[in-house]
PDB file of N, CA, C and O in Angstrom:
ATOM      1  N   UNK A   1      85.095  24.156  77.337  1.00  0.00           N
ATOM      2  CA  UNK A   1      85.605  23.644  76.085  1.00  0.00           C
ATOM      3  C   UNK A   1      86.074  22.202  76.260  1.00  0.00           C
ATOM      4  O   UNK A   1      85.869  21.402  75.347  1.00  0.00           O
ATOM      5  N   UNK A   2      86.750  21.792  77.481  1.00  0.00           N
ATOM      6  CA  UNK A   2      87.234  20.512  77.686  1.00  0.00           C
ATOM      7  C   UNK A   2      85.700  19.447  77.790  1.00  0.00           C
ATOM      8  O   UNK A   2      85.791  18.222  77.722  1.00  0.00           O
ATOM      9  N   UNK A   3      84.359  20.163  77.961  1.00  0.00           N
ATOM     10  CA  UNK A   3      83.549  19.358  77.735  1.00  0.00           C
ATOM     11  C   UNK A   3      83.410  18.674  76.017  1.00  0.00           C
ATOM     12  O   UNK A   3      83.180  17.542  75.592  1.00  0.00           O
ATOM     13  N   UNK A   4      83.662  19.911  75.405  1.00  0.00           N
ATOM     14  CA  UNK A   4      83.461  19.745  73.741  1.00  0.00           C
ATOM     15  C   UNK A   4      84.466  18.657  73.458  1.00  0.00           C
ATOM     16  O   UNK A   4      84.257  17.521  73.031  1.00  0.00           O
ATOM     17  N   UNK A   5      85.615  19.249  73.790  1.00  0.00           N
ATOM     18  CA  UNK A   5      86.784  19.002  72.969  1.00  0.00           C
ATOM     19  C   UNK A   5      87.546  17.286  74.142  1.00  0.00           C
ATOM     20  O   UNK A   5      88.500  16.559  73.866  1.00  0.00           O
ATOM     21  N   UNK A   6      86.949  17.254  74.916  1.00  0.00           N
ATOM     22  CA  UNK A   6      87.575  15.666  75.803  1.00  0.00           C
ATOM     23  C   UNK A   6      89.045  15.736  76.088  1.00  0.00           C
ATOM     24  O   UNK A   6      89.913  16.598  75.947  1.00  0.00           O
ATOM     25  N   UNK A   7      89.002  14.504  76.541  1.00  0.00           N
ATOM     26  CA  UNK A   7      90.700  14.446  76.992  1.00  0.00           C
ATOM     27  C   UNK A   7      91.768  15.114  76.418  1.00  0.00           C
ATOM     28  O   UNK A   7      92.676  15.578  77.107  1.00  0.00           O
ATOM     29  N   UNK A   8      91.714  15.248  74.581  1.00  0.00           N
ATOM     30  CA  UNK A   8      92.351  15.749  73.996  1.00  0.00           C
ATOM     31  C   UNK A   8      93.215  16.657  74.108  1.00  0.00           C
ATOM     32  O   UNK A   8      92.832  17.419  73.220  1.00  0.00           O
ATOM     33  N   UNK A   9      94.449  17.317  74.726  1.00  0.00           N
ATOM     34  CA  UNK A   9      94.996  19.009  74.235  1.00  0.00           C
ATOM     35  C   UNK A   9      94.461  19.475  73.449  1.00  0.00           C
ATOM     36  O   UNK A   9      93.697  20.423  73.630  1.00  0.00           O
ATOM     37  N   UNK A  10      94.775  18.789  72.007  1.00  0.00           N
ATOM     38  CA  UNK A  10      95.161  19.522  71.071  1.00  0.00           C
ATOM     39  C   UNK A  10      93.681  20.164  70.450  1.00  0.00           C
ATOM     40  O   UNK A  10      93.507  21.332  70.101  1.00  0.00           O
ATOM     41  N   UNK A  11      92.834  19.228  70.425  1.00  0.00           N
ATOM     42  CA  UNK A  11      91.494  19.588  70.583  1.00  0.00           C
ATOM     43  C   UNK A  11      91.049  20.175  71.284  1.00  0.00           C
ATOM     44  O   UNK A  11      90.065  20.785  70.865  1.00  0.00           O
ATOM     45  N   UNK A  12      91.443  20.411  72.829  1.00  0.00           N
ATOM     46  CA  UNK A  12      91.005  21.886  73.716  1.00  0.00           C
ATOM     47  C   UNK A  12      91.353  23.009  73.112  1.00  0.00           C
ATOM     48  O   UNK A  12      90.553  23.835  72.675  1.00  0.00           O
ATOM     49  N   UNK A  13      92.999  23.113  73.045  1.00  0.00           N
ATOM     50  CA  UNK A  13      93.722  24.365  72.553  1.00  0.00           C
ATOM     51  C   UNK A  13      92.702  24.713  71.292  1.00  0.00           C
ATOM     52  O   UNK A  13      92.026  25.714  71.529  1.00  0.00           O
ATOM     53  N   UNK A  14      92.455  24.125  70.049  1.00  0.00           N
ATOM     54  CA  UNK A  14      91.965  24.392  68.733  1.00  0.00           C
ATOM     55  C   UNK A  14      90.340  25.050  69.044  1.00  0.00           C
ATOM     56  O   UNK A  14      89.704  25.968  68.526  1.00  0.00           O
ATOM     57  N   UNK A  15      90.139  24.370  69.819  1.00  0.00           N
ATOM     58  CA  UNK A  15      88.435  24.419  70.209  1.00  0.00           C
ATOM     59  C   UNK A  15      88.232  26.014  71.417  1.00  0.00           C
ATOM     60  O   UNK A  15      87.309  26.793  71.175  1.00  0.00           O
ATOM     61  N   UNK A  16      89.121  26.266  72.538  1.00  0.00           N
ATOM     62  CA  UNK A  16      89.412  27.321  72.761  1.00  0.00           C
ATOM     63  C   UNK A  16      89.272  28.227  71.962  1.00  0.00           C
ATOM     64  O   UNK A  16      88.186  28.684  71.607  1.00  0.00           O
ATOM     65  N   UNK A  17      90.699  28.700  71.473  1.00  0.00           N
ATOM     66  CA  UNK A  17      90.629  29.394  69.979  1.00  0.00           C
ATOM     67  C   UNK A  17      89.380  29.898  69.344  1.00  0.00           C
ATOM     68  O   UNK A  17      88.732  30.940  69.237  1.00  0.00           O
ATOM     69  N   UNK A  18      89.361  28.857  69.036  1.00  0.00           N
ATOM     70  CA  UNK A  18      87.672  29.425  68.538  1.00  0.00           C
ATOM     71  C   UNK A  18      86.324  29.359  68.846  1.00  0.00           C
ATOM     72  O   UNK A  18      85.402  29.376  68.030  1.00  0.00           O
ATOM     73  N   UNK A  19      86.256  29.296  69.821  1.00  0.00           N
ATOM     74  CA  UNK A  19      85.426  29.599  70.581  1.00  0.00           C
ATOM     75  C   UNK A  19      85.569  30.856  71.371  1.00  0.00           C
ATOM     76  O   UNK A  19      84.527  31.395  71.742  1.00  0.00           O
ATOM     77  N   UNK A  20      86.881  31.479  71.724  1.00  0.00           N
ATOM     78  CA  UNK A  20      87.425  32.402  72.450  1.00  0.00           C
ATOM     79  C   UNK A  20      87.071  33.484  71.776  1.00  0.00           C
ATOM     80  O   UNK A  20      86.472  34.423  72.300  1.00  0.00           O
ATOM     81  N   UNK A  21      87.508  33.426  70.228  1.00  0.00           N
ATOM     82  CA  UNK A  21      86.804  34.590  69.134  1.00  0.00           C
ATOM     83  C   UNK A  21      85.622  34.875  69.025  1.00  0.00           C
ATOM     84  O   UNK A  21      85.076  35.945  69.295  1.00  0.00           O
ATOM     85  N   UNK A  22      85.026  33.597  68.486  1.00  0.00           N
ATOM     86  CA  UNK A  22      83.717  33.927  68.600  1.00  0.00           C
ATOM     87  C   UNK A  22      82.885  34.657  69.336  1.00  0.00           C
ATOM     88  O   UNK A  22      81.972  35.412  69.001  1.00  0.00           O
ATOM     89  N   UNK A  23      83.410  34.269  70.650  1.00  0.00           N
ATOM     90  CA  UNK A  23      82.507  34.816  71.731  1.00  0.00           C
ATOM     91  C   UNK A  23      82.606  36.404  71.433  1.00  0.00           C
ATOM     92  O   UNK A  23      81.699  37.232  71.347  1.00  0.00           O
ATOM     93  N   UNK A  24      83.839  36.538  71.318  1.00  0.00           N
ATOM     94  CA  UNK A  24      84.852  38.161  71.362  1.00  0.00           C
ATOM     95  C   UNK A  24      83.911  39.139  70.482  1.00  0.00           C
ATOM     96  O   UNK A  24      83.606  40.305  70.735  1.00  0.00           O
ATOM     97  N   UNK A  25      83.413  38.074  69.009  1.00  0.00           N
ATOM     98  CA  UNK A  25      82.969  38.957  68.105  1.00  0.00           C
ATOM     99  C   UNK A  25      81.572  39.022  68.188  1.00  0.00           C
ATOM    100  O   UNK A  25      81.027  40.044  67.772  1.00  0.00           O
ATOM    101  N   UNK A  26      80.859  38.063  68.678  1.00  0.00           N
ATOM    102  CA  UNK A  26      79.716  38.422  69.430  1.00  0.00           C
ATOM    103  C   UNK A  26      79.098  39.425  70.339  1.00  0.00           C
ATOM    104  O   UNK A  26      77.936  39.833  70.320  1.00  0.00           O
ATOM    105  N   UNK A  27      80.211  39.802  71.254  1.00  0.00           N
ATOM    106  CA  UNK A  27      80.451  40.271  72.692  1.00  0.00           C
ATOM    107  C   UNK A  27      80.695  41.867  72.007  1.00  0.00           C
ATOM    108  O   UNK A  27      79.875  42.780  72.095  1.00  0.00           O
ATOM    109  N   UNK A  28      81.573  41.917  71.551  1.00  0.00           N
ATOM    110  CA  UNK A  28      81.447  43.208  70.440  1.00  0.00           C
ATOM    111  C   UNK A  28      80.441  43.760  69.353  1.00  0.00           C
ATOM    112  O   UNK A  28      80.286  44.952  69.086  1.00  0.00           O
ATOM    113  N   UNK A  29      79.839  42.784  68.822  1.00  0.00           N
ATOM    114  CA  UNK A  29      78.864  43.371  67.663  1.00  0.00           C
ATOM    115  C   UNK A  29      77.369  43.570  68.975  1.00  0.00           C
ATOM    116  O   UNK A  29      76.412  44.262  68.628  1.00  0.00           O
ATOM    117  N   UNK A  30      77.367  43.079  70.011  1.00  0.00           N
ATOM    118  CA  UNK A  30      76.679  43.677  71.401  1.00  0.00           C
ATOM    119  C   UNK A  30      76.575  44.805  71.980  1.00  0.00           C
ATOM    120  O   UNK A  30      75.631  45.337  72.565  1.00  0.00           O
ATOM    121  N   UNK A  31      78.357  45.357  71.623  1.00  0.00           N
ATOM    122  CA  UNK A  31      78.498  46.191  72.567  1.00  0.00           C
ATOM    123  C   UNK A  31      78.458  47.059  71.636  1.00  0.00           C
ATOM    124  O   UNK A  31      77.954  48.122  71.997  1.00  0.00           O
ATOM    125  N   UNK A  32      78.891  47.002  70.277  1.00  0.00           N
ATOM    126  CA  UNK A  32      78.693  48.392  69.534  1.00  0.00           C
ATOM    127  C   UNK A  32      76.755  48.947  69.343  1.00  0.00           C
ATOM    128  O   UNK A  32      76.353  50.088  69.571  1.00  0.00           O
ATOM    129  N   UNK A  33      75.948  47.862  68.919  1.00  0.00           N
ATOM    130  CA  UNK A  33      74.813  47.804  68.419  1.00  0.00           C
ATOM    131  C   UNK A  33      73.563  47.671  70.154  1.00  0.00           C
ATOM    132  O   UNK A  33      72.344  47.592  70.000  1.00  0.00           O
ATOM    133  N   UNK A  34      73.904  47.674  70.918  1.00  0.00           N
ATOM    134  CA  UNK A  34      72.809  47.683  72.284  1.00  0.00           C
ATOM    135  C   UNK A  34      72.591  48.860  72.393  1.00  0.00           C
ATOM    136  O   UNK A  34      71.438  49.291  72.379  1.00  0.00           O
ATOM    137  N   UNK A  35      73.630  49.624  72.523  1.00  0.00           N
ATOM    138  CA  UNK A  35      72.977  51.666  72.599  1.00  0.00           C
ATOM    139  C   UNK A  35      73.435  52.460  71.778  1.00  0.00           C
ATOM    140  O   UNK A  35      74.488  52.366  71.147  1.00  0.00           O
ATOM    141  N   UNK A  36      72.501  53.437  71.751  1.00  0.00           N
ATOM    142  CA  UNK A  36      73.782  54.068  70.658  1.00  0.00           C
ATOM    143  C   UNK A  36      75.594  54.366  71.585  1.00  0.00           C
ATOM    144  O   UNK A  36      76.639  54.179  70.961  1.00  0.00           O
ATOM    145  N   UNK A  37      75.590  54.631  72.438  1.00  0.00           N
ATOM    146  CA  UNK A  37      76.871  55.184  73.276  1.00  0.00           C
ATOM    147  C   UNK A  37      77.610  53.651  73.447  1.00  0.00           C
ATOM    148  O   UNK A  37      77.221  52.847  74.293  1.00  0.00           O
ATOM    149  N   UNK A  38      78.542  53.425  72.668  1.00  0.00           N
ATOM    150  CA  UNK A  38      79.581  52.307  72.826  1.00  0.00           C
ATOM    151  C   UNK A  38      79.909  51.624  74.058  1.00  0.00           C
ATOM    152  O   UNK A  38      80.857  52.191  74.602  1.00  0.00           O
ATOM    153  N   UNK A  39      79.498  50.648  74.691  1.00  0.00           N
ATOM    154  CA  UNK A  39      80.171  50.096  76.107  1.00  0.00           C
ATOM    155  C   UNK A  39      81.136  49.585  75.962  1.00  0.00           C
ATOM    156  O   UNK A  39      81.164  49.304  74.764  1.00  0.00           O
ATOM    157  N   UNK A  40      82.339  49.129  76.589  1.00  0.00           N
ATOM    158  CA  UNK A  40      83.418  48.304  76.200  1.00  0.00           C
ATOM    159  C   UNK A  40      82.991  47.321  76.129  1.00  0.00           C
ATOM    160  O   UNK A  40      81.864  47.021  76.524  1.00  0.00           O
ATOM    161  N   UNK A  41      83.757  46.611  75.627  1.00  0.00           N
ATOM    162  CA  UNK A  41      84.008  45.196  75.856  1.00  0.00           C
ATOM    163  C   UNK A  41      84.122  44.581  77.077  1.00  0.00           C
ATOM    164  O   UNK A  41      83.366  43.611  77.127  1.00  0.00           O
ATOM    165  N   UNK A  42      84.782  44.751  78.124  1.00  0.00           N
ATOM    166  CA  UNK A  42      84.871  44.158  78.990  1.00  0.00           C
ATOM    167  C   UNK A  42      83.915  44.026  80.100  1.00  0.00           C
ATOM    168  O   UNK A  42      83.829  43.100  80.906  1.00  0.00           O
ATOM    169  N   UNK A  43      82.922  45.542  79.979  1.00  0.00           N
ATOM    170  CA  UNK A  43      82.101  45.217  80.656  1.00  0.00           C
ATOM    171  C   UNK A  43      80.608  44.368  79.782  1.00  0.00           C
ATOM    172  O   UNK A  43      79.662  43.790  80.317  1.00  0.00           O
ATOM    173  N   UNK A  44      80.737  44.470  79.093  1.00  0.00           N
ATOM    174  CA  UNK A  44      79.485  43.309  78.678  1.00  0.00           C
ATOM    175  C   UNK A  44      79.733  42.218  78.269  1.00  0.00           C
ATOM    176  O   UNK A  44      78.746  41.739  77.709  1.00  0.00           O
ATOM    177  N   UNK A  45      81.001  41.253  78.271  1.00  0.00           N
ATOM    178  CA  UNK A  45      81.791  40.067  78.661  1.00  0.00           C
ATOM    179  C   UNK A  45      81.344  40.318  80.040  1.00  0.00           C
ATOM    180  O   UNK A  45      80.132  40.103  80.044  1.00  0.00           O
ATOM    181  N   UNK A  46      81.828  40.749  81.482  1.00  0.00           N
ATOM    182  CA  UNK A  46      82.027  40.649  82.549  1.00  0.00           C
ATOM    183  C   UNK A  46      80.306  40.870  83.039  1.00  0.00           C
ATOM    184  O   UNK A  46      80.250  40.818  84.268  1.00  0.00           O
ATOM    185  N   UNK A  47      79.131  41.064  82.504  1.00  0.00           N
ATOM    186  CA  UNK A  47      78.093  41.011  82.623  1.00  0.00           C
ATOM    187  C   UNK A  47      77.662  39.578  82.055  1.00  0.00           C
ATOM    188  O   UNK A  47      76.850  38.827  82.596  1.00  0.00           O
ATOM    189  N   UNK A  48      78.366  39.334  80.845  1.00  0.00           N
ATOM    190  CA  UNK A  48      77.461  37.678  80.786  1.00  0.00           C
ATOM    191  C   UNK A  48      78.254  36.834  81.411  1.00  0.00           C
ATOM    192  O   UNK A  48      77.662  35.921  81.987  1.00  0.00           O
ATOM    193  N   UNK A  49      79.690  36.845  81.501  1.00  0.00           N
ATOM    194  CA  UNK A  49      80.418  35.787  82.057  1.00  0.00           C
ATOM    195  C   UNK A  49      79.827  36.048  83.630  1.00  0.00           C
ATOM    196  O   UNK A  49      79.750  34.890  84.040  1.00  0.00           O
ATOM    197  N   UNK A  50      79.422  36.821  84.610  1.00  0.00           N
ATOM    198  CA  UNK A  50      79.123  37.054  85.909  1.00  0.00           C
ATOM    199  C   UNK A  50      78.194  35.512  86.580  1.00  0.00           C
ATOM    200  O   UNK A  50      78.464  34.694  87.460  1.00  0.00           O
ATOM    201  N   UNK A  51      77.161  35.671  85.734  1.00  0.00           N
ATOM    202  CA  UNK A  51      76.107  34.334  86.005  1.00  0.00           C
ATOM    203  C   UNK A  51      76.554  32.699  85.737  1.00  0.00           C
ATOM    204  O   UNK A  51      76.213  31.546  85.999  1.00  0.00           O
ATOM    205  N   UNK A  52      77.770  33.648  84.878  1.00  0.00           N
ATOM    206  CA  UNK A  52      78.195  31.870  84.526  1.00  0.00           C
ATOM    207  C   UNK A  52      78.992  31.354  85.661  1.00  0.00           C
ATOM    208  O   UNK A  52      78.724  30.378  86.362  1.00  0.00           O
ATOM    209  N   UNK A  53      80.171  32.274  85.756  1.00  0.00           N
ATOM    210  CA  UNK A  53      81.318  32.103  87.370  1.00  0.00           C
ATOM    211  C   UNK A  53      80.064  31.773  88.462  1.00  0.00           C
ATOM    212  O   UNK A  53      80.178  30.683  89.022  1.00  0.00           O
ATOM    213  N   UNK A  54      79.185  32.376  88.736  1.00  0.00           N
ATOM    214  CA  UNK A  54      78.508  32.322  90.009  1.00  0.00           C
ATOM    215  C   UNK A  54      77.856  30.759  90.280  1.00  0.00           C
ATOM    216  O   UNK A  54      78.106  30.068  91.268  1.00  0.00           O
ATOM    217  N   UNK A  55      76.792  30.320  88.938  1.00  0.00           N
ATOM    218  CA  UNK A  55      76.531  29.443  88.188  1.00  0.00           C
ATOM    219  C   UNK A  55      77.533  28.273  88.880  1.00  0.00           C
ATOM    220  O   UNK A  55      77.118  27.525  89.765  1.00  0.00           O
ATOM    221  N   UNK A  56      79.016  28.217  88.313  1.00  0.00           N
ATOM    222  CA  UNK A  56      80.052  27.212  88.309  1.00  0.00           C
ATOM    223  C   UNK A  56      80.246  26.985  89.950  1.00  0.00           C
ATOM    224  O   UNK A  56      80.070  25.898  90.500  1.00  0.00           O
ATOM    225  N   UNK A  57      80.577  28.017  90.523  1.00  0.00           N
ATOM    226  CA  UNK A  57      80.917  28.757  92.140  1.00  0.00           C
ATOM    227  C   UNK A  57      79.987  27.690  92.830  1.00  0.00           C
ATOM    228  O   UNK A  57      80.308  26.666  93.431  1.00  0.00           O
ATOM    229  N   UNK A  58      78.691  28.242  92.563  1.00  0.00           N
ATOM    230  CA  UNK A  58      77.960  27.473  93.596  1.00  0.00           C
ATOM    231  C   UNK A  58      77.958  25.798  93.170  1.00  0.00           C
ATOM    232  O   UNK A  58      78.333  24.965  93.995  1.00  0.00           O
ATOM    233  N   UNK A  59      77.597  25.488  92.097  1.00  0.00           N
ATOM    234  CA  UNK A  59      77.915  23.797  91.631  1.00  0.00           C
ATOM    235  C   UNK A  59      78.977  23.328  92.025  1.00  0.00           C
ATOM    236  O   UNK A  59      78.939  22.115  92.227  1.00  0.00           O
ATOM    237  N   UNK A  60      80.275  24.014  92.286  1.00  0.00           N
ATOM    238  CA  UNK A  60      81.276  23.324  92.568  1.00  0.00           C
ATOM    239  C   UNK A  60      81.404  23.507  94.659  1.00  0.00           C
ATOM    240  O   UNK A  60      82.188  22.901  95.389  1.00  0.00           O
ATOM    241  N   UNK A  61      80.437  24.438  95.032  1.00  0.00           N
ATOM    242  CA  UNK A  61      80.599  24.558  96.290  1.00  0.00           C
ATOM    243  C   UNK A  61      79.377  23.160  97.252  1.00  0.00           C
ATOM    244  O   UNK A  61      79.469  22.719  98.397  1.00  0.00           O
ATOM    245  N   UNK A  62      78.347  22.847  96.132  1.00  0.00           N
ATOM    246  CA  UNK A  62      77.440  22.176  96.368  1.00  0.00           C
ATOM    247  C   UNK A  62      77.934  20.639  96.819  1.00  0.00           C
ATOM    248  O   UNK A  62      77.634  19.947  97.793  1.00  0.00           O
ATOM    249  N   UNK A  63      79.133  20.334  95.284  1.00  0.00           N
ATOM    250  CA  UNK A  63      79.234  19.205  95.347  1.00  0.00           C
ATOM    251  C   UNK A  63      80.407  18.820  96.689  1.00  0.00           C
ATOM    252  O   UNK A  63      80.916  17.709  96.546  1.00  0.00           O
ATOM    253  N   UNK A  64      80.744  19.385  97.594  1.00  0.00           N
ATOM    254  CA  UNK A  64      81.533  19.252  98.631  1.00  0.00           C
ATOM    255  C   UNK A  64      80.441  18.487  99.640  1.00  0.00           C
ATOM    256  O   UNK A  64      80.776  18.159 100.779  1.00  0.00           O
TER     257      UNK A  64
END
């Protein structure tokens, strides 16, 4: 978000926010509608966020 939103706080915090939902209600209308049998939430957040952490992990282990 600090890419979107720049130096700003107040523009991180706002831009967070909503972006934080969004994702949430995305991540949910996923998890109700992929099978019929309900997955939580957390695990199909923790399935797309996985590639992203790993993704970040290694870019930030590279640039050393």
């Amino acid at each position: 978000v600090r890419l979107i939103g720049g130096p700003n706080s107040f523009y991180v915090i706002i831009n967070s926010l909503l972006l934080g939902a969004a994702f949430l209600q995305i991540v949910d209308l996923i998890a109700r509608n992929l099978v019929s049998v309900e997955i939580p939430v957390g695990i199909v957040t923790a399935i797309i966020g996985l590639p992203f952490f790993i993704y970040r992990l290694y870019k930030t282990k590279s640039s050393y």
